[in-house]
Short mmCIF file of C-alpha atoms in Angstrom, two decimals:
data_model
loop_
_atom_site.label_atom_id
_atom_site.label_comp_id
_atom_site.label_asym_id
_atom_site.label_seq_id
_atom_site.Cartn_x
_atom_site.Cartn_y
_atom_site.Cartn_z
CA MET A 23 11.97 39.51 -31.71
CA GLU A 24 14.72 38.29 -29.79
CA PRO A 25 14.65 36.41 -26.50
CA THR A 26 15.49 38.70 -23.21
CA ALA A 27 18.49 37.86 -21.29
CA GLY A 28 15.76 35.99 -18.97
CA ALA A 29 14.49 33.75 -21.59
CA ARG A 30 18.22 32.97 -22.53
CA ALA A 31 19.12 32.22 -19.07
CA THR A 32 16.40 29.78 -18.30
CA ARG A 33 17.08 28.10 -21.84
CA LEU A 34 20.49 27.62 -20.81
CA GLY A 35 19.33 26.42 -17.61
CA HIS A 36 17.37 23.64 -19.00
CA LEU A 37 20.06 22.79 -21.42
CA THR A 38 22.43 22.28 -18.97
CA CYS A 39 20.28 19.91 -16.78
CA TRP A 40 19.29 18.28 -19.78
CA ILE A 41 23.08 17.39 -20.57
CA LEU A 42 23.88 16.82 -16.98
CA GLY A 43 20.81 14.16 -17.23
CA VAL A 44 22.39 12.03 -20.02
CA GLY A 45 26.20 11.85 -18.27
CA ALA A 46 24.22 10.66 -15.26
CA VAL A 47 23.67 7.48 -16.90
CA LEU A 48 25.37 7.62 -19.97
CA THR A 49 28.08 5.69 -18.52
CA TRP A 50 26.03 2.50 -17.73
CA ASN A 51 23.96 2.65 -20.91
CA SER A 52 27.57 2.62 -22.97
CA MET A 53 28.22 -0.50 -20.88
CA LEU A 54 24.99 -2.21 -21.66
CA SER A 55 25.17 -1.05 -25.52
CA ALA A 56 29.21 -2.31 -25.23
CA MET A 57 27.71 -6.05 -24.06
CA ASP A 58 27.37 -7.92 -27.10
CA TYR A 59 31.34 -7.46 -27.58
CA TYR A 60 31.54 -8.21 -23.75
CA LEU A 61 29.58 -11.57 -24.31
CA GLN A 62 32.07 -12.39 -27.30
CA VAL A 63 35.30 -11.52 -25.42
CA PHE A 64 34.12 -12.91 -21.68
CA SER A 65 31.31 -15.61 -22.63
CA ASP A 66 33.06 -17.63 -19.68
CA TYR A 67 31.81 -15.35 -16.97
CA TYR A 68 28.19 -14.26 -18.22
CA PRO A 69 28.94 -10.66 -18.12
CA SER A 70 25.51 -9.87 -19.21
CA ARG A 71 23.97 -11.23 -15.58
CA VAL A 72 27.06 -10.50 -13.42
CA LEU A 73 27.90 -6.78 -14.47
CA PRO A 74 23.96 -5.66 -13.78
CA LEU A 75 24.49 -7.21 -10.54
CA VAL A 76 27.50 -5.39 -10.03
CA TYR A 77 26.12 -1.89 -10.47
CA GLN A 78 22.99 -1.82 -9.19
CA PRO A 79 23.42 -2.74 -5.65
CA ILE A 80 27.03 -0.56 -5.31
CA SER A 81 24.55 2.13 -6.71
CA MET A 82 21.50 1.66 -4.27
CA LEU A 83 24.45 1.16 -1.11
CA VAL A 84 25.34 4.47 -2.21
CA VAL A 85 22.54 6.17 -2.41
CA GLY A 86 21.46 5.14 1.13
CA ILE A 87 24.39 6.35 2.61
CA LEU A 88 24.37 9.78 1.28
CA THR A 89 20.61 10.09 1.90
CA ALA A 90 21.04 8.99 5.41
CA PHE A 91 23.87 11.83 6.15
CA GLU A 92 22.22 13.79 3.44
CA SER A 93 22.48 16.92 5.63
CA GLU A 94 25.67 16.69 6.75
CA ILE A 95 27.49 16.27 2.89
CA ILE A 96 27.95 19.39 0.87
CA THR A 97 26.01 17.73 -2.44
CA GLN A 98 28.49 19.92 -4.96
CA TYR A 99 31.40 17.75 -4.03
CA ARG A 100 29.59 14.77 -4.44
CA VAL A 101 28.08 15.65 -7.82
CA VAL A 102 31.91 16.93 -8.98
CA CYS A 103 33.33 13.82 -7.36
CA GLY A 104 30.96 11.51 -9.56
CA PHE A 105 31.31 13.36 -12.50
CA TRP A 106 34.99 12.63 -12.38
CA LEU A 107 35.03 9.50 -11.47
CA PHE A 108 32.44 9.10 -14.65
CA PHE A 109 35.27 10.55 -16.85
CA PHE A 110 38.44 8.89 -15.58
CA VAL A 111 36.59 5.25 -15.70
CA SER A 112 34.98 5.98 -19.09
CA PHE A 113 38.85 6.50 -20.44
CA PHE A 114 40.18 3.77 -18.46
CA ILE A 115 37.92 1.10 -19.67
CA PRO A 116 38.51 1.31 -23.38
CA VAL A 117 42.36 1.93 -22.41
CA LEU A 118 42.19 -1.20 -20.76
CA ASP A 119 41.04 -2.90 -23.29
CA LEU A 120 43.42 -2.00 -25.95
CA ALA A 121 46.53 -2.64 -23.17
CA SER A 122 45.34 -6.14 -23.16
CA SER A 123 44.47 -6.48 -27.22
CA GLY A 124 40.98 -7.32 -26.42
CA LEU A 125 41.73 -10.83 -25.58
CA GLY A 126 39.60 -11.24 -22.76
CA SER A 127 41.50 -12.44 -19.63
CA PHE A 128 40.15 -12.96 -16.17
CA GLY A 129 42.18 -9.62 -15.27
CA THR A 130 40.55 -7.86 -17.63
CA TYR A 131 37.17 -9.18 -16.60
CA VAL A 132 38.08 -8.02 -13.21
CA GLY A 133 38.84 -4.87 -14.20
CA VAL A 134 35.80 -4.34 -16.23
CA CYS A 135 33.54 -5.35 -13.07
CA ILE A 136 35.82 -2.80 -11.03
CA SER A 137 35.04 -0.60 -13.17
CA THR A 138 31.27 -1.39 -13.70
CA ALA A 139 31.44 -1.13 -9.52
CA LEU A 140 32.69 2.64 -9.90
CA PHE A 141 29.94 3.31 -12.35
CA GLY A 142 27.45 2.55 -10.03
CA ALA A 143 29.30 4.42 -6.64
CA SER A 144 29.57 7.72 -9.76
CA GLY A 145 25.81 7.12 -10.52
CA GLY A 146 24.76 7.24 -7.11
CA CYS A 147 26.60 10.24 -6.32
CA VAL A 148 25.49 12.16 -9.34
CA GLU A 149 21.95 11.19 -10.08
CA ALA A 150 20.67 11.63 -6.32
CA GLY A 151 22.43 14.81 -5.67
CA VAL A 152 21.08 16.48 -8.53
CA VAL A 153 17.86 15.35 -8.08
CA GLY A 154 17.79 16.85 -4.51
CA VAL A 155 18.98 20.16 -5.46
CA LEU A 156 16.80 20.42 -8.59
CA SER A 157 13.75 19.25 -6.23
CA TYR A 158 13.62 22.39 -4.56
CA THR A 159 15.27 24.69 -7.61
CA HIS A 160 12.76 24.61 -10.29
CA THR A 161 10.17 21.72 -11.64
CA GLY A 162 10.95 22.81 -15.06
CA LEU A 163 14.81 22.02 -14.70
CA LEU A 164 14.22 18.79 -12.61
CA GLN A 165 11.69 17.65 -15.55
CA SER A 166 14.97 18.64 -18.30
CA PHE A 167 17.06 16.53 -16.15
CA THR A 168 14.85 13.34 -15.90
CA ALA A 169 14.43 13.87 -19.72
CA GLY A 170 18.27 14.43 -20.26
CA VAL A 171 18.25 10.49 -18.43
CA ALA A 172 16.03 9.44 -20.95
CA ALA A 173 17.93 10.87 -23.80
CA SER A 174 21.10 9.02 -22.95
CA GLY A 175 19.39 6.01 -23.59
CA VAL A 176 18.34 7.06 -26.75
CA ALA A 177 21.81 8.41 -27.98
CA THR A 178 23.45 4.93 -27.10
CA SER A 179 20.84 3.35 -29.10
CA CYS A 180 21.34 5.50 -31.96
CA MET A 181 25.34 5.26 -31.61
CA ARG A 182 24.01 1.27 -31.35
CA LEU A 183 22.66 1.69 -34.70
CA ILE A 184 25.38 3.73 -36.56
CA THR A 185 27.99 1.53 -35.16
CA LYS A 186 25.86 -1.93 -36.08
CA ALA A 187 25.53 -0.29 -39.65
CA SER A 188 29.59 0.88 -39.76
CA PHE A 189 31.34 -2.40 -38.75
CA THR A 190 31.16 -5.88 -38.82
CA GLU A 191 29.31 -8.01 -36.50
CA ASP A 192 32.26 -9.94 -35.94
CA ARG A 193 34.40 -9.71 -32.77
CA ALA A 194 36.58 -6.82 -34.07
CA GLY A 195 33.61 -4.87 -35.32
CA LEU A 196 31.78 -5.19 -32.10
CA ARG A 197 35.06 -3.88 -30.55
CA LYS A 198 35.09 -0.78 -32.46
CA GLY A 199 31.67 0.08 -31.50
CA ALA A 200 32.54 -0.73 -27.68
CA LEU A 201 35.80 1.35 -27.46
CA ALA A 202 33.60 4.20 -29.64
CA PHE A 203 30.92 4.34 -27.02
CA PHE A 204 33.41 4.78 -24.03
CA PHE A 205 35.54 7.40 -25.92
CA ILE A 206 32.14 9.64 -26.71
CA SER A 207 31.15 9.03 -22.86
CA ALA A 208 34.24 10.26 -21.13
CA ILE A 209 34.18 13.43 -23.74
CA VAL A 210 30.42 13.78 -22.50
CA GLU A 211 31.17 13.35 -18.88
CA LEU A 212 34.00 16.05 -19.09
CA VAL A 213 31.46 18.41 -20.38
CA CYS A 214 29.12 17.63 -17.45
CA VAL A 215 32.22 18.41 -15.26
CA VAL A 216 32.67 21.94 -16.75
CA LEU A 217 28.62 22.86 -16.69
CA TYR A 218 28.11 21.34 -12.93
CA ILE A 219 30.96 23.80 -11.97
CA PHE A 220 30.71 26.74 -14.06
CA VAL A 221 27.15 26.91 -15.18
CA PHE A 222 24.73 24.90 -12.85
CA PRO A 223 25.34 27.12 -9.71
CA ARG A 224 24.09 30.10 -11.69
CA PHE A 225 20.49 28.34 -11.10
CA THR A 226 20.92 27.03 -7.86
CA LYS A 227 22.83 30.05 -5.94
CA ARG A 228 19.80 31.95 -4.86
CA VAL A 229 17.48 29.01 -3.74
CA GLN A 230 20.33 27.51 -1.68
CA SER A 231 20.94 30.48 0.02
CA GLU A 232 17.38 30.15 1.41
CA ALA A 233 18.26 26.61 2.92
CA ILE A 234 19.69 27.89 5.79
CA GLU A 235 16.91 27.38 8.38
CA THR A 236 16.33 27.98 11.78
CA GLU A 237 13.49 25.46 12.29
CA PRO A 238 14.81 21.53 12.01
CA ARG A 239 13.67 19.75 9.19
CA LEU A 240 11.47 16.62 9.08
CA SER A 241 13.58 13.28 9.71
CA ASN A 242 13.85 11.12 6.87
CA THR A 243 11.52 8.30 8.46
CA LYS A 244 8.66 11.31 8.79
CA LEU A 245 9.46 12.24 4.79
CA LEU A 246 9.02 8.80 4.13
CA LYS A 247 5.75 7.72 6.18
CA ALA A 248 4.32 11.04 4.47
CA ASN A 249 5.28 10.30 0.73
CA LEU A 250 4.77 6.60 0.83
CA ASP A 251 2.51 6.33 -1.90
CA TYR A 252 5.15 8.50 -3.67
CA VAL A 253 7.76 5.99 -2.88
CA PHE A 254 5.73 2.85 -3.75
CA ASN A 255 4.72 4.65 -7.03
CA ILE A 256 8.48 5.02 -8.34
CA PHE A 257 9.50 1.68 -6.79
CA ILE A 258 7.00 -0.16 -8.43
CA ILE A 259 6.92 1.95 -11.86
CA HIS A 260 10.72 0.61 -11.88
CA VAL A 261 10.08 -2.81 -10.72
CA VAL A 262 7.57 -3.55 -13.78
CA THR A 263 9.54 -2.00 -16.43
CA LEU A 264 13.05 -3.84 -15.47
CA ALA A 265 11.55 -7.28 -15.12
CA ILE A 266 10.11 -6.79 -18.47
CA PHE A 267 12.80 -5.16 -20.61
CA PRO A 268 15.30 -6.36 -21.40
CA GLY A 269 14.66 -9.45 -20.06
CA ILE A 270 12.23 -10.34 -22.77
CA LEU A 271 14.99 -9.92 -25.32
CA ALA A 272 16.34 -13.13 -23.82
CA LYS A 273 13.01 -15.06 -25.05
CA HIS A 274 12.90 -13.82 -28.45
CA SER A 275 16.18 -12.25 -29.74
CA GLN A 276 15.39 -12.23 -33.28
CA THR A 277 12.63 -12.19 -35.73
CA LEU A 278 12.56 -13.50 -39.29
CA GLN A 279 11.72 -9.79 -40.23
CA LEU A 280 14.14 -7.82 -38.33
CA GLY A 281 16.73 -10.70 -37.83
CA SER A 282 19.68 -9.51 -35.61
CA TRP A 283 18.20 -5.74 -35.86
CA TYR A 284 14.99 -7.04 -33.99
CA VAL A 285 17.10 -6.28 -30.10
CA VAL A 286 18.62 -3.04 -31.23
CA THR A 287 15.20 -1.74 -32.63
CA LEU A 288 13.25 -2.71 -29.60
CA VAL A 289 15.72 -0.70 -27.33
CA THR A 290 15.78 2.20 -29.32
CA VAL A 291 11.62 1.96 -29.32
CA PHE A 292 11.53 1.90 -25.66
CA ASN A 293 14.04 4.66 -25.18
CA VAL A 294 12.32 6.82 -27.53
CA GLY A 295 9.00 6.18 -25.76
CA ASP A 296 10.85 6.74 -22.14
CA MET A 297 12.03 10.29 -23.35
CA ALA A 298 8.85 11.20 -25.21
CA GLY A 299 6.71 10.38 -21.73
CA ARG A 300 9.00 12.83 -19.75
CA TYR A 301 8.15 15.72 -21.63
CA PHE A 302 3.99 14.59 -21.42
CA ILE A 303 4.22 16.54 -18.19
CA CYS A 304 4.21 20.02 -19.89
CA LEU A 305 0.76 19.47 -21.05
CA ASN A 306 -1.25 20.67 -17.70
CA PHE A 307 -4.15 17.82 -18.31
CA LEU A 308 -1.18 15.10 -18.06
CA LYS A 309 0.37 16.42 -15.10
CA LEU A 310 -1.22 13.71 -12.79
CA LYS A 311 -1.46 15.97 -9.63
CA ASN A 312 -3.77 13.44 -7.96
CA ARG A 313 -2.09 11.20 -6.05
CA THR A 314 -4.42 8.14 -5.86
CA MET A 315 -4.96 8.37 -9.78
CA LEU A 316 -1.20 8.05 -9.93
CA PHE A 317 -1.14 4.93 -7.58
CA TRP A 318 -3.99 3.12 -9.65
CA LEU A 319 -2.11 3.79 -12.92
CA VAL A 320 0.90 3.20 -11.64
CA LEU A 321 -0.69 -0.74 -10.60
CA VAL A 322 -2.41 -0.93 -14.04
CA ARG A 323 0.99 -1.45 -15.59
CA PHE A 324 1.28 -4.85 -14.04
CA ALA A 325 -1.24 -5.81 -16.60
CA LEU A 326 1.82 -5.52 -19.02
CA VAL A 327 3.56 -8.60 -17.91
CA PRO A 328 1.18 -11.14 -19.11
CA ALA A 329 0.82 -8.60 -22.09
CA PHE A 330 4.63 -9.44 -23.31
CA TYR A 331 4.29 -12.82 -22.32
CA PHE A 332 1.67 -13.87 -24.61
CA GLY A 333 2.16 -11.18 -27.75
CA SER A 334 6.30 -11.39 -27.60
CA GLN A 335 5.52 -13.84 -30.37
CA TYR A 336 4.54 -11.22 -32.92
CA GLU A 337 7.06 -8.73 -33.69
CA GLY A 338 4.81 -5.65 -34.64
CA TRP A 339 2.83 -6.26 -30.97
CA THR A 340 6.20 -6.29 -29.59
CA ILE A 341 7.40 -3.06 -30.56
CA VAL A 342 3.79 -1.28 -30.03
CA LEU A 343 4.18 -2.20 -26.43
CA CYS A 344 7.80 -1.50 -26.01
CA PHE A 345 7.04 2.19 -26.79
CA PHE A 346 3.95 2.15 -24.33
CA LEU A 347 5.98 0.54 -21.60
CA GLY A 348 8.77 3.45 -22.24
CA THR A 349 6.13 6.25 -22.55
CA SER A 350 4.71 5.29 -19.08
CA ASN A 351 7.92 4.20 -17.29
CA GLY A 352 9.06 8.00 -18.50
CA HIS A 353 5.69 9.95 -17.89
CA PHE A 354 4.79 8.29 -14.69
CA SER A 355 8.32 8.72 -12.96
CA VAL A 356 8.48 12.23 -14.03
CA CYS A 357 5.20 12.77 -12.51
CA VAL A 358 6.35 11.60 -9.15
CA PHE A 359 9.72 13.57 -9.19
CA VAL A 360 8.02 17.00 -9.86
CA ASN A 361 5.05 16.66 -7.30
CA ALA A 362 6.33 14.60 -4.56
CA PRO A 363 8.74 17.78 -3.26
CA LYS A 364 5.78 20.11 -3.26
CA GLY A 365 4.70 21.80 -0.07
CA TYR A 366 7.88 21.18 1.99
CA LYS A 367 11.17 23.25 3.42
CA VAL A 368 14.22 23.63 0.88
CA SER A 369 15.95 21.04 2.93
CA GLU A 370 12.73 18.70 3.19
CA GLN A 371 12.72 18.84 -0.52
CA SER A 372 16.30 17.74 -1.04
CA ALA A 373 16.41 14.89 1.25
CA LEU A 374 12.97 13.33 -0.36
CA GLY A 375 14.62 13.75 -4.15
CA ASN A 376 17.33 11.75 -2.50
CA ILE A 377 14.63 9.08 -0.91
CA LEU A 378 13.00 8.35 -4.14
CA VAL A 379 16.26 7.97 -6.23
CA PHE A 380 16.81 5.23 -3.50
CA ALA A 381 13.59 3.89 -4.39
CA LEU A 382 13.82 4.05 -7.82
CA LEU A 383 17.17 1.97 -8.04
CA SER A 384 15.41 -0.47 -5.44
CA GLY A 385 12.93 -1.19 -8.18
CA VAL A 386 15.53 -1.20 -10.69
CA PHE A 387 17.27 -4.17 -8.78
CA VAL A 388 14.58 -5.88 -7.87
CA GLY A 389 13.28 -5.71 -11.66
CA GLU A 390 16.47 -7.05 -13.00
CA VAL A 391 16.39 -10.23 -10.52
CA ALA A 392 12.65 -10.83 -11.43
CA SER A 393 13.61 -10.55 -15.28
CA TRP A 394 15.35 -13.93 -15.09
CA MET A 395 11.68 -15.32 -15.23
CA TRP A 396 12.12 -14.97 -18.79
CA LEU A 397 14.40 -17.56 -19.03
CA LEU A 398 12.22 -20.30 -17.42
#
């Protein structure tokens, strides 16, 4: 039986949101995947530590400002600007590298740092904006977007596996892989621009027309107080995740069995688990609607810290733990984003979506700082 027009439209909506989710973090994931190259080119400037500390605060700052003034900013404009910025910067980075012949001068490093800051600003515009809109549009579309965010990690991991197998592990080979990452990212971001401008509005126009409300909405402070457990959950989920991964890679970068493939394997396993976990909510019995249960399950994840600490010397055990870390991260995160906005007015749901993304980014930042403990 041929699918109806409504079914085709629904599938198109899910696919569109999934691709937008991929585009929301693909550039930063590409930057992380190219880190092997940057570690060789900018070995004196500690790029693996500096670039995350450039990206994350900028992203948090932008989301914080946009959340505070969410009701006064047209979401469509901020998201379109974010995707365009993603595209131009993704294209600029390989051009900068080609222009400098990959020599790794200080000026080139500054250019990479500025590009990273722009990625952070773009991410702040895009992710919180789309989550805010989808929070009041359709929970299924929101789930597809978050799944796309995780799929971005899987895509870059697969590209890293391909480039590692295709190119040599010397500076020239790593450079080819890095350039490929950013050129592919630029193409994907351009696709996201087209989809967001011409396709995405088809699924949001009707609901957005309801956003014109005569009664004032709850303030951000009241929304925060009413959803403190959800905000705490999304914060702690990412503190635990980022405190462990990829910081654990600094403790054991390779094993006798997998050698230099060990790190790439762990990253891929984590990302696959993260994406799989975001689909668990499609099963009714895994939706975790009980707020108390979700709260305690999030706290239980702290047990993963000692589990990784004592188990990281065993290759198989670490791979299993990485998969569980990924699935729990994806599953619990999407449960928070889907369940929290229910029961609020359209404008309140949008504001709450922005608040949750800010809490997520705050958790990522704190987790990245905590990940330094693995170097002790």
